[in-house]
Coordinates of C-alpha atoms in Angstrom, one line a residue:
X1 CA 0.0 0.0 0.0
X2 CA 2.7 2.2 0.8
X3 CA 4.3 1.5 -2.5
X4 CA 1.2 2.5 -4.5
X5 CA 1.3 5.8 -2.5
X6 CA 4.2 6.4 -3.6
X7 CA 3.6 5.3 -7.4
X8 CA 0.4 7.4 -7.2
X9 CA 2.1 10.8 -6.8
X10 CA 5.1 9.6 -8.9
X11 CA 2.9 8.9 -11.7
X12 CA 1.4 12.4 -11.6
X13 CA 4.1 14.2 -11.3
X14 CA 6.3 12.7 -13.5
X15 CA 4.0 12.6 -16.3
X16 CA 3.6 16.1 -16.1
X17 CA 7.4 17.1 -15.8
X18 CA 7.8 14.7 -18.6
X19 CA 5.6 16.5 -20.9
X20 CA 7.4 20.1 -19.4
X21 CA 10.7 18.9 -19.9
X22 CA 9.7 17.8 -23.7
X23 CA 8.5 21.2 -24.4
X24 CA 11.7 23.5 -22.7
X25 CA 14.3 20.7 -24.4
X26 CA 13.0 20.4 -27.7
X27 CA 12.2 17.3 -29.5
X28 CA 15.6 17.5 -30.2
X29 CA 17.7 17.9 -27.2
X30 CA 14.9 15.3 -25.5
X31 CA 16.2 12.8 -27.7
X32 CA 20.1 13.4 -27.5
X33 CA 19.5 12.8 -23.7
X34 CA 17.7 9.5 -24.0
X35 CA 20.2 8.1 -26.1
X36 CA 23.4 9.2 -24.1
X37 CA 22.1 7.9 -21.4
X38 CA 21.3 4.4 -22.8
X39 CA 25.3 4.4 -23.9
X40 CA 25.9 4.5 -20.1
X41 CA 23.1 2.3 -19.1
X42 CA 24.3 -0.4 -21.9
X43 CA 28.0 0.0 -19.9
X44 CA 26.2 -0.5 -16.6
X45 CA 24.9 -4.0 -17.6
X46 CA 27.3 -5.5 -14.7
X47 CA 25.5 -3.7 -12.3
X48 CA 22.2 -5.1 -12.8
X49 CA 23.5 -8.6 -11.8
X50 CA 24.8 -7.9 -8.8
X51 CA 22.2 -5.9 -7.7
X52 CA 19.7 -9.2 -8.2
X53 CA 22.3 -10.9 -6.7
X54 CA 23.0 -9.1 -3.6
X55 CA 19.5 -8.6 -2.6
X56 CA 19.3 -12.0 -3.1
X57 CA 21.6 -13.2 -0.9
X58 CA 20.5 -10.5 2.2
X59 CA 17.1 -11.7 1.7
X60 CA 17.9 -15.1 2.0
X61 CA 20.1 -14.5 4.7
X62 CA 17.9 -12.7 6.6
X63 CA 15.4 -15.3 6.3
X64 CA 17.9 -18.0 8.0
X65 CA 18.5 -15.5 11.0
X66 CA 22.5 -15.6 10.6
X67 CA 23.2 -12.0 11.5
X68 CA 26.5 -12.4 11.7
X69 CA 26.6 -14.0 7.9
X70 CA 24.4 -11.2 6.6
X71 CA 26.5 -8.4 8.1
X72 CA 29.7 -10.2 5.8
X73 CA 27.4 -10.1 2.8
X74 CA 26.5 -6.7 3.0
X75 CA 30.3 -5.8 3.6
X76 CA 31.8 -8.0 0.8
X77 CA 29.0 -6.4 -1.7
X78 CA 29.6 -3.2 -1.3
X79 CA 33.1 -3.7 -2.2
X80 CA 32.1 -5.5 -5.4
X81 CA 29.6 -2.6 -6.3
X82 CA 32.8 0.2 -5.8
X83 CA 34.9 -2.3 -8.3
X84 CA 32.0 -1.9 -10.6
X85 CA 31.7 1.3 -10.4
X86 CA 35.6 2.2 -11.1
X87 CA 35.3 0.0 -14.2
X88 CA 31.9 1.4 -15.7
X89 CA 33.9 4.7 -15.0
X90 CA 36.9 3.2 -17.3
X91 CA 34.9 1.8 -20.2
X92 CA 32.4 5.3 -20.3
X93 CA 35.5 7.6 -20.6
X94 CA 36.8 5.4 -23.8
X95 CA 34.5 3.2 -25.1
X96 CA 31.6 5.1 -24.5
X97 CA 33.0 8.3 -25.8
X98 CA 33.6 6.4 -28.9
X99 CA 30.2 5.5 -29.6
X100 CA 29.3 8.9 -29.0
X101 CA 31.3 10.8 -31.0
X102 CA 31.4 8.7 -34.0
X103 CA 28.2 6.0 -34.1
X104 CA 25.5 8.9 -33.1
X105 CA 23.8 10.9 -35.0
X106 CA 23.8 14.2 -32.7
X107 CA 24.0 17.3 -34.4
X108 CA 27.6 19.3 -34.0
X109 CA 26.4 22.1 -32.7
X110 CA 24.8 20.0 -29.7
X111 CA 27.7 17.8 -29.1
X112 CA 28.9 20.3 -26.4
X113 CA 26.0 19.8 -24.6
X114 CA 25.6 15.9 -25.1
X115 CA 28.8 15.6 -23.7
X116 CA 27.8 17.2 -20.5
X117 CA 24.9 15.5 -20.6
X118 CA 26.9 12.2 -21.3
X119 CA 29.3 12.9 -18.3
X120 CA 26.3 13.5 -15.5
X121 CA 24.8 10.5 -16.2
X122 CA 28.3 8.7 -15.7
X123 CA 28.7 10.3 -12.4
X124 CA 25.0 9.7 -12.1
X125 CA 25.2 6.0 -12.7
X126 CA 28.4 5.5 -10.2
X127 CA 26.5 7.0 -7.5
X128 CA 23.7 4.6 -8.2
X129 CA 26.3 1.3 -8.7
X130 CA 27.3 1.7 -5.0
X131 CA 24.2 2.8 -4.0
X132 CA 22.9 -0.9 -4.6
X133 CA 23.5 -2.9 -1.2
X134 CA 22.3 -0.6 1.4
X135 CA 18.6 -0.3 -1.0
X136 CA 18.7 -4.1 -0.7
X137 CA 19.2 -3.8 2.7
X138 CA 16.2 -1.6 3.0
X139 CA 14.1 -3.8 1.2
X140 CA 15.1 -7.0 2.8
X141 CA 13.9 -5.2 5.5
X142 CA 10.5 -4.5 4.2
X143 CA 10.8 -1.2 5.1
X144 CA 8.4 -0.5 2.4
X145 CA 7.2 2.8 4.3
X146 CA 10.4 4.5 4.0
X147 CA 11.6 3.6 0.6
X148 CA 7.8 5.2 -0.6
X149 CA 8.3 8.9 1.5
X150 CA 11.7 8.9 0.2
X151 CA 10.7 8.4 -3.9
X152 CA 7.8 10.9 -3.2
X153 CA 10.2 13.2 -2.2
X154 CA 12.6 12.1 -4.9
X155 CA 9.5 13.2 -7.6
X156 CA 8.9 16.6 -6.0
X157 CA 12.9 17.6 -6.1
X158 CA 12.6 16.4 -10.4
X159 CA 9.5 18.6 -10.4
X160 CA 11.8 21.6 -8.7
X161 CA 14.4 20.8 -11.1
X162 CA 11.3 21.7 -14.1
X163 CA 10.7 24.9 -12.5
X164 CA 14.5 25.9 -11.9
X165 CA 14.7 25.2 -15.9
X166 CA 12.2 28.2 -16.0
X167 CA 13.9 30.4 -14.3
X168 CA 17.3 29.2 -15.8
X169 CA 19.1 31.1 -18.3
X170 CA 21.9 28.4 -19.1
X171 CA 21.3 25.8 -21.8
X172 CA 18.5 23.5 -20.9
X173 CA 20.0 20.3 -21.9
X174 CA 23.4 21.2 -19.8
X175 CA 21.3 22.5 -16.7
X176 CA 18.7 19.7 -17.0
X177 CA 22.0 17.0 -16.9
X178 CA 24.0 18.6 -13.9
X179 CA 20.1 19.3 -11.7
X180 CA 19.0 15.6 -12.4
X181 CA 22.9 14.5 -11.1
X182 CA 22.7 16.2 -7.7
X183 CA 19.1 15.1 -6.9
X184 CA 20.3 11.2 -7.9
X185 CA 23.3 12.2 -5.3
X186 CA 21.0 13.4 -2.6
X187 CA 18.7 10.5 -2.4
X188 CA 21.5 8.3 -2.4
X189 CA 23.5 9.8 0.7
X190 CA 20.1 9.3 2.4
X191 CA 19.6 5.7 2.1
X192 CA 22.8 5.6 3.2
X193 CA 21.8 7.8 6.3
X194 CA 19.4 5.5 6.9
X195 CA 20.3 2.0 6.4
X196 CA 23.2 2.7 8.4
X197 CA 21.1 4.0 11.6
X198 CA 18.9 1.4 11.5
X199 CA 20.2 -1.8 10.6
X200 CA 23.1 -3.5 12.4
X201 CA 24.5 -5.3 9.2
X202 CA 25.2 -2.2 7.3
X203 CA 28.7 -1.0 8.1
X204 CA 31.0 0.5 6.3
X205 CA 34.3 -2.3 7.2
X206 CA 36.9 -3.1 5.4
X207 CA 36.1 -6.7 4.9
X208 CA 35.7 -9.0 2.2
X209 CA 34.7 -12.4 2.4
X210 CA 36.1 -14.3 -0.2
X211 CA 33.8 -17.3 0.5
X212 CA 31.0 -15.2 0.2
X213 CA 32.2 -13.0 -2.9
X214 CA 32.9 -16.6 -4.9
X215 CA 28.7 -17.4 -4.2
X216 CA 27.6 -13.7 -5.4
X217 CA 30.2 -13.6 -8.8
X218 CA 28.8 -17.6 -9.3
X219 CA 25.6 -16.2 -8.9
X220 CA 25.5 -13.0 -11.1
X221 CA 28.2 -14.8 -13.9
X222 CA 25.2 -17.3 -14.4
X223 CA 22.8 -14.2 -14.4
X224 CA 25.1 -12.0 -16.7
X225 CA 24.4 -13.3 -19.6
X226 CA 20.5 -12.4 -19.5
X227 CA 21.3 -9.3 -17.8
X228 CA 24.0 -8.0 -20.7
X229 CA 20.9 -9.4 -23.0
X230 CA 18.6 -7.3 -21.9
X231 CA 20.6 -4.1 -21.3
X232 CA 22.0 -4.4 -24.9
X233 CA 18.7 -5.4 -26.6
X234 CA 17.3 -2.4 -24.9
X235 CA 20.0 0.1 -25.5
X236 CA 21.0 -1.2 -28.9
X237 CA 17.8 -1.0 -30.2
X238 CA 17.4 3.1 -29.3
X239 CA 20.8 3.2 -31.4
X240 CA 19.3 1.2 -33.9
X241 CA 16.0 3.9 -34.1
X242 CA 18.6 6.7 -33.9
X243 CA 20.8 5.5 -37.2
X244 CA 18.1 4.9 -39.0
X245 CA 15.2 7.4 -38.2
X246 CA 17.3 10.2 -36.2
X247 CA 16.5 12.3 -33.1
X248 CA 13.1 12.9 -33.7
X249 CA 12.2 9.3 -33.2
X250 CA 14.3 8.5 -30.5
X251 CA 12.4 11.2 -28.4
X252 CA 8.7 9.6 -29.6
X253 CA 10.6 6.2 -28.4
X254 CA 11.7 7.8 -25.2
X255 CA 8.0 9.4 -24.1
X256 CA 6.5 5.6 -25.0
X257 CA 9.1 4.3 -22.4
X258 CA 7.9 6.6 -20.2
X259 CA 4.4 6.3 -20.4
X260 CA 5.5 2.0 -20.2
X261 CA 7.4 2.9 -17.6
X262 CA 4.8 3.7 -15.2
X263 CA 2.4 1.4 -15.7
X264 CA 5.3 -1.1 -15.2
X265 CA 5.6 0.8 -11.6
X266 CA 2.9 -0.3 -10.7
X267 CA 3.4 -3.9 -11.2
X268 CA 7.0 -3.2 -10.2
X269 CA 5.4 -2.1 -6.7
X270 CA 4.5 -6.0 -6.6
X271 CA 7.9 -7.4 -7.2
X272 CA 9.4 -5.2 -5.1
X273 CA 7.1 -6.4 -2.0
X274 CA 6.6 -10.0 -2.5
X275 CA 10.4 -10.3 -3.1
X276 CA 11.7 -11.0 0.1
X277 CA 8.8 -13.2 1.6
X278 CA 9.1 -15.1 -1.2
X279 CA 12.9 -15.8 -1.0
X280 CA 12.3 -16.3 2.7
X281 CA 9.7 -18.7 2.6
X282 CA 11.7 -20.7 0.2
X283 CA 14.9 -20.3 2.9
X284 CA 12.6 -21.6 5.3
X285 CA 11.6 -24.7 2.8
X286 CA 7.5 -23.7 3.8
X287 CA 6.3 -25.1 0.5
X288 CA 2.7 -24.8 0.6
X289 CA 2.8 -21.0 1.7
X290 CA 5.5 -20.8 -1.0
X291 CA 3.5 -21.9 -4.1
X292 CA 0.6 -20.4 -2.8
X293 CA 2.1 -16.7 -3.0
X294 CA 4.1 -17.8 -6.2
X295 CA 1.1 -18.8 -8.2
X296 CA -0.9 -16.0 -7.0
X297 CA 2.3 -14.0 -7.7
X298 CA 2.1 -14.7 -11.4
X299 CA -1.5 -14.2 -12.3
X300 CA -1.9 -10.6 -10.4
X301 CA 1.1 -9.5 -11.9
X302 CA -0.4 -10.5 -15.5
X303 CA -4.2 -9.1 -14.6
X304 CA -2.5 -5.6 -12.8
X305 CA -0.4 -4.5 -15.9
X306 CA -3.3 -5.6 -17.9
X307 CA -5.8 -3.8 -16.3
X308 CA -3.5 -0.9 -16.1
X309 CA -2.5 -1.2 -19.7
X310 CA -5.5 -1.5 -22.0
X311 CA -7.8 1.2 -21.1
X312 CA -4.8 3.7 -21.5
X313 CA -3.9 2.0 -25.1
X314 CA -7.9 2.6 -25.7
X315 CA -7.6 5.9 -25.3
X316 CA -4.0 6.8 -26.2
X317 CA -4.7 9.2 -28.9
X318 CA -6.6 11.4 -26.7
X319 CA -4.2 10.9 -23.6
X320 CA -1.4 12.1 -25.7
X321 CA -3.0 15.0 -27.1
X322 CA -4.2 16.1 -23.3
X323 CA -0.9 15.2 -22.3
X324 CA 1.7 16.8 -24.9
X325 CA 0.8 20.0 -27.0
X326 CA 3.1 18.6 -29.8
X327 CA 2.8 14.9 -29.8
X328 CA 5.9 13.5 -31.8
X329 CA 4.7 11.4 -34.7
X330 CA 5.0 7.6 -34.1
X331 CA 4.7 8.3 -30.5
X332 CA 1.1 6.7 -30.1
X333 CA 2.1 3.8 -32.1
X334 CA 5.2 3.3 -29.4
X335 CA 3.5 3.8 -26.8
X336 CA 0.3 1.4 -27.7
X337 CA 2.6 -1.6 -28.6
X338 CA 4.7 -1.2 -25.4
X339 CA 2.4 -1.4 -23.6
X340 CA 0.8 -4.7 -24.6
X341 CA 4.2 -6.3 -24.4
X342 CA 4.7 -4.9 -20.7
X343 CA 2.0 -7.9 -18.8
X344 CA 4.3 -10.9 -19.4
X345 CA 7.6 -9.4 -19.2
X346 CA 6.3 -8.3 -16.0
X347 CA 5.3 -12.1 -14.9
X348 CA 8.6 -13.3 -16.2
X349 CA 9.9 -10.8 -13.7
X350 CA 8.2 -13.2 -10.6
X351 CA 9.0 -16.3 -12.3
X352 CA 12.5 -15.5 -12.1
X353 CA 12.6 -14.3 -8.1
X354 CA 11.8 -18.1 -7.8
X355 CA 14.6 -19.3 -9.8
X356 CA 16.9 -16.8 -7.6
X357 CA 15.4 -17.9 -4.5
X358 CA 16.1 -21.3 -5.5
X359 CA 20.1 -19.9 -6.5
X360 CA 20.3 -22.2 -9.6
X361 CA 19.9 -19.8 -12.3
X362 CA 22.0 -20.9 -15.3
X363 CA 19.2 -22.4 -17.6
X364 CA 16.9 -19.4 -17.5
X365 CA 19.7 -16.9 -17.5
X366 CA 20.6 -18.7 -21.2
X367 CA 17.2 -18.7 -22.0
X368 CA 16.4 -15.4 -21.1
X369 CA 19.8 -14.0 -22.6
X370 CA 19.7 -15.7 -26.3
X371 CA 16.1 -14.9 -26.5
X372 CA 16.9 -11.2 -25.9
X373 CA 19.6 -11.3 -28.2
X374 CA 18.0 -12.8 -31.4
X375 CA 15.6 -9.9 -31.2
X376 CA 18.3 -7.6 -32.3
X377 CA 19.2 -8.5 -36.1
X378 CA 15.7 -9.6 -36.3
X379 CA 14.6 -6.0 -35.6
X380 CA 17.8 -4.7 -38.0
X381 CA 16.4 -6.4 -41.1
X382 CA 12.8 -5.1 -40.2
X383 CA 14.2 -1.7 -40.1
X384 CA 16.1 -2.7 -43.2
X385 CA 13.5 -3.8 -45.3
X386 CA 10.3 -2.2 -44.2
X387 CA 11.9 1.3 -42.7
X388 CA 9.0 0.8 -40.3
X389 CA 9.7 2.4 -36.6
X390 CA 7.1 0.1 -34.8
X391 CA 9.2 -3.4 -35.5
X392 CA 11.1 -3.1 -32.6
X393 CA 7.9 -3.1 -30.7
X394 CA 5.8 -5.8 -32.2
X395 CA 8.9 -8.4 -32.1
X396 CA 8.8 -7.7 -28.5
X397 CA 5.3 -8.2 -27.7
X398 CA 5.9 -11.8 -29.8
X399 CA 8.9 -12.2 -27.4
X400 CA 7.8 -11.5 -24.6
X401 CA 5.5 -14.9 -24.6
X402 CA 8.1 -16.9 -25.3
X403 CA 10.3 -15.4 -22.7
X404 CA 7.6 -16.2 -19.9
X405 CA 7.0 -19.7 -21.2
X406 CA 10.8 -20.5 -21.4
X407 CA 11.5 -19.2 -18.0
X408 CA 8.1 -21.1 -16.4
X409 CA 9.6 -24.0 -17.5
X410 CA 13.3 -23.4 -16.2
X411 CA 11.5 -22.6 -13.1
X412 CA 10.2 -26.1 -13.0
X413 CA 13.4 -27.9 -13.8
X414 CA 14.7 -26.1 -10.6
X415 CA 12.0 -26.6 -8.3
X416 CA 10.4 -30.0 -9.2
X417 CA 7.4 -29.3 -7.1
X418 CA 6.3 -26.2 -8.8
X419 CA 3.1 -26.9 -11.7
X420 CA 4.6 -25.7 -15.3
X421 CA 1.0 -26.1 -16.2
X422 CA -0.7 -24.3 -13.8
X423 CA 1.8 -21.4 -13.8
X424 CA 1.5 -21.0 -17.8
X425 CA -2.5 -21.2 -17.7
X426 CA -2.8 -18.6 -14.8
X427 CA -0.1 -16.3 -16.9
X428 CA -2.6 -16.3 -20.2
X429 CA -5.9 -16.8 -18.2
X430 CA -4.8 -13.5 -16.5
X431 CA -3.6 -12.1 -19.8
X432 CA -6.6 -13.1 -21.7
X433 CA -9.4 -11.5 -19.7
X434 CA -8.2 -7.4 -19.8
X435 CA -7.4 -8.3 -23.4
X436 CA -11.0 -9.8 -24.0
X437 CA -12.7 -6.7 -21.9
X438 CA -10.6 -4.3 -23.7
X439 CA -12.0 -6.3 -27.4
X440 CA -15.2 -5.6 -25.7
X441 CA -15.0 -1.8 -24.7
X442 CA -13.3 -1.0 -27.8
X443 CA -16.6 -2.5 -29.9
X444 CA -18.8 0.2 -27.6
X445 CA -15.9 2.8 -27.6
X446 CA -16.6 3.2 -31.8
X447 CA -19.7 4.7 -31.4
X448 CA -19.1 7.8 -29.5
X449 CA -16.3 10.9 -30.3
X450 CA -13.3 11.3 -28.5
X451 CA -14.2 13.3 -25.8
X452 CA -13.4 13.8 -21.8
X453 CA -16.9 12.2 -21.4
X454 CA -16.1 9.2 -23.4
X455 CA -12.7 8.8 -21.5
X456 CA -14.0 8.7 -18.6
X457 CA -16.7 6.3 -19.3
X458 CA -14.7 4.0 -21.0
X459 CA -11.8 4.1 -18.0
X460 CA -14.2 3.4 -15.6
X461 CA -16.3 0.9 -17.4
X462 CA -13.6 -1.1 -18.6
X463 CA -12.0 -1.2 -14.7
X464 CA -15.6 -2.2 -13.1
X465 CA -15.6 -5.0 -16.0
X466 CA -12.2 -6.0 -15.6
X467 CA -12.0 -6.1 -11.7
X468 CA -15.7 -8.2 -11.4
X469 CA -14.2 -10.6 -13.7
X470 CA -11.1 -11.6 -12.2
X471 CA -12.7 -11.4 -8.8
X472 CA -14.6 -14.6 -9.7
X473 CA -12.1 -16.2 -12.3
X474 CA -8.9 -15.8 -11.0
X475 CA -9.1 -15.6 -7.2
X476 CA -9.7 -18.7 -5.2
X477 CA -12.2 -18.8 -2.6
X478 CA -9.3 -18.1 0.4
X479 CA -8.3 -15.1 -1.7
X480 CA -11.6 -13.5 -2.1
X481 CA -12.6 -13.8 1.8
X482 CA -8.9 -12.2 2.3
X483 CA -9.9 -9.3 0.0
X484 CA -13.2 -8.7 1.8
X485 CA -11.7 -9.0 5.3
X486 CA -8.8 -6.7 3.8
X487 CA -12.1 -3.9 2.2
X488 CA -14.1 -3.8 5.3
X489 CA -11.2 -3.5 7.5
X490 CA -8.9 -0.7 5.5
X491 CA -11.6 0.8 3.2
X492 CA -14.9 0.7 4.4
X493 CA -14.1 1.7 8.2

């Protein structure tokens, strides 16, 4: 709950700073920054298996009750994290200057600028590298409360940095690069404040436990290879739209990962929750209570993004006009097609905490990682012969179902007592109803003009649909008379 408080005023504010921010940048300068950034995110790739693999690890730990274990993980990590950081800081200032200067297509009179913009996000992205175990620790925790107040505030400081652009007289792009830096520093030395009051095992020691650092780099080489799949598909692929359509479609791009971006929050919200009881109750080896919140896991996860994500692709024309004054052309198409591919990629994203709670991660990490790869020359020759923007998104949505059904059945091969069948069916049952509702609306929705009226109506209509029917299909009985309990008590008192 305190997670979709803080989603709630993220999502408002940072849809309207996005749309702000669009219109003091340019279409232009919005675009440059997008795609220096995903130069340094691409570099960053190590990062993201660690971080899966020290929160991991804490969790489990935690779970067992060996303080004086967890305390040496926590330790050893963040000396991993400052080793990754120094060589993300290596590869950015050659390899990454490279590709900007002679693979983009920025215009020389903003290469200046894109530099600067290029160097923050460096800086931006070490800060966050070591940043990494002490927000595990905070989420191992379940400290759920303080992780939301801090995010609000993090989304009011971006929505000071809009109005300082205003006021500002320096170039927007430069300004916008160096504000965005110090906030990302400020919320960092917070945590930090934080998890080192309150929690005994984060110290800053110098210790490093070499039994424990062999488990977490076993653990995140097997994950690596997914991780560097996904970061490159990702990253590559807005280099890809940039060579071959230019700025102008790497900002509609951008704004349709935005707008998929916070529907994905939502969801996200989930993952980060039912992360560590998850782990834990597989620590503990309680497998009844684990299947039970795994299963249930996978089939809100589907229904939520659903839910979330087809109304808004209903009315996505009209959103973008009330959102943007200039809407950049392709950007409804983006953002439509992201959108339906965001559901599954978001249930992979649970099937795989039970294949890192379980530690054996090698056959889904291959999985995962060629799957992701393939997708990129398949999206080059679409561009190739068809010079159609919107490929990249409708091989993804195709992907994304085979991702989910390759990983549900690594999971199985892991965890023998798991039900391939029984995750796959709640996965589609879950994806099939908003999609069915959304057939439905849409068949109503052709009869009346796009209006505010008609946005609402079909927003709400589609929800109360929606909701009714995966109260009765998709929640068991012991579900739905936890709901009620959970109304009454929270919502109706």
């Amino acid at each position: 709950m305190m997670l979709y408080f803080r989603m709630g005023i993220s999502m408002l504010v940072g849809l309207y700073t996005s749309r702000v921010i669009l219109q003091i940048l340019g279409v232009g300068d919005y675009g440059i920054y997008g795609v220096v950034g995903s130069v340094v995110a691409m570099l960053s790739f190590l990062n993201t298996s660690m971080a899966g693999a020290t929160s991991r690890f804490l969790t489990f730990e935690l779970g067992k009750g060996n303080t004086k274990k967890l305390s040496g993980v926590f330790s050893t990590a963040l000396w991993i994290h400052i080793g990754i950081a120094l060589i993300v800081l290596i590869f950015a200032e050659t390899i990454g200057l490279w590709v900007i200067e002679k693979k983009l297509t920025i215009p020389q009179d903003r290469m200046f600028a894109a530099h600067v913009a290029y160097q923050c996000s460096v800086l931006s992205a070490m800060v966050s590298i070591t940043q990494v175990p002490f927000n595990a620790s905070i989420i191992s925790h379940e400290r759920m409360d303080v992780y939301a107040y801090v995010e609000v505030a993090n989304t009011f400081l971006k929505l000071f940095i809009v109005y300082l652009l205003y006021i500002g007289n320096f170039d927007k792009l430069i300004q916008y690069s160096v504000l965005v830096l110090f906030v990302s520093i400020g919320i960092a030395l917070y945590y930090r404040y934080y998890a080192v009051k309150n929690f005994e095992e984060v110290t800053v020691r110098l210790v490093f436990d070499k039994s424990i650092a062999r488990k977490i780099s076993t653990y995140t080489i097997y994950s690596l290879f997914s991780t560097f799949a996904w970061v490159g598909k990702r990253n590559i692929v807005v280099m890809l739209v940039n060579m071959f359509f230019g700025v102008a479609v790497n900002a509609a791009a951008a704004l349709a990962t935005t707008v998929s971006g916070v529907i994905q929050g939502f969801s996200s919200n989930i993952i980060t929750a039912i992360r560590p009881p998850l782990v834990t109750l597989y620590a503990q080896d309680k497998k009844e209570d684990f299947l039970l919140l795994f299963y249930r896991a996978v089939s809100l996860m589907v229904f939520i993004m659903g839910i979330c994500a087809v109304p808004i692709v209903l009315e996505m024309d009209y959103l973008l006009a009330l959102w943007l004054k200039e809407v950049p052309e392709w950007t409804s198409g983006f953002c439509k097609l992201s959108l339906l591919s965001t559901p599954l990629i978001m249930a992979e994203s649970v099937v795989n905490i039970a294949n890192s709670a379980n530690g054996k991660i090698g056959l889904q990490s291959a999985f995962s990682g060629s799957a992701l790869l393939i997708q990129i020359p398949i999206i080059y020759i679409a561009f190739c012969f068809t010079g159609y923007p919107l490929c990249s998104e409708i091989v993804a949505i195709v992907f994304s179902l085979i991702l989910f059904c390759g990983s549900s059945y690594c999971v199985k091969r892991n965890i023998p007592y798991i039900s391939l069948k029984r995750v796959v069916v709640s996965g589609v049952l879950a994806f099939a109803l908003p999609i069915l509702t959304g057939v439905f609306v849409w068949y109503i929705q052709q009869y009346y003009e796009s209006t505010f009226i008609r946005f609402v109506l079909v927003i709400l209509g589609y929800e109360l649909l929606a909701l009714s029917l995966g109260y009765f299909l998709l929640l068991d009985k012991q579900a739905r008379i936890g709901l009620n309990t959970l109304i009454k008590r929270y919502i109706v008192k």
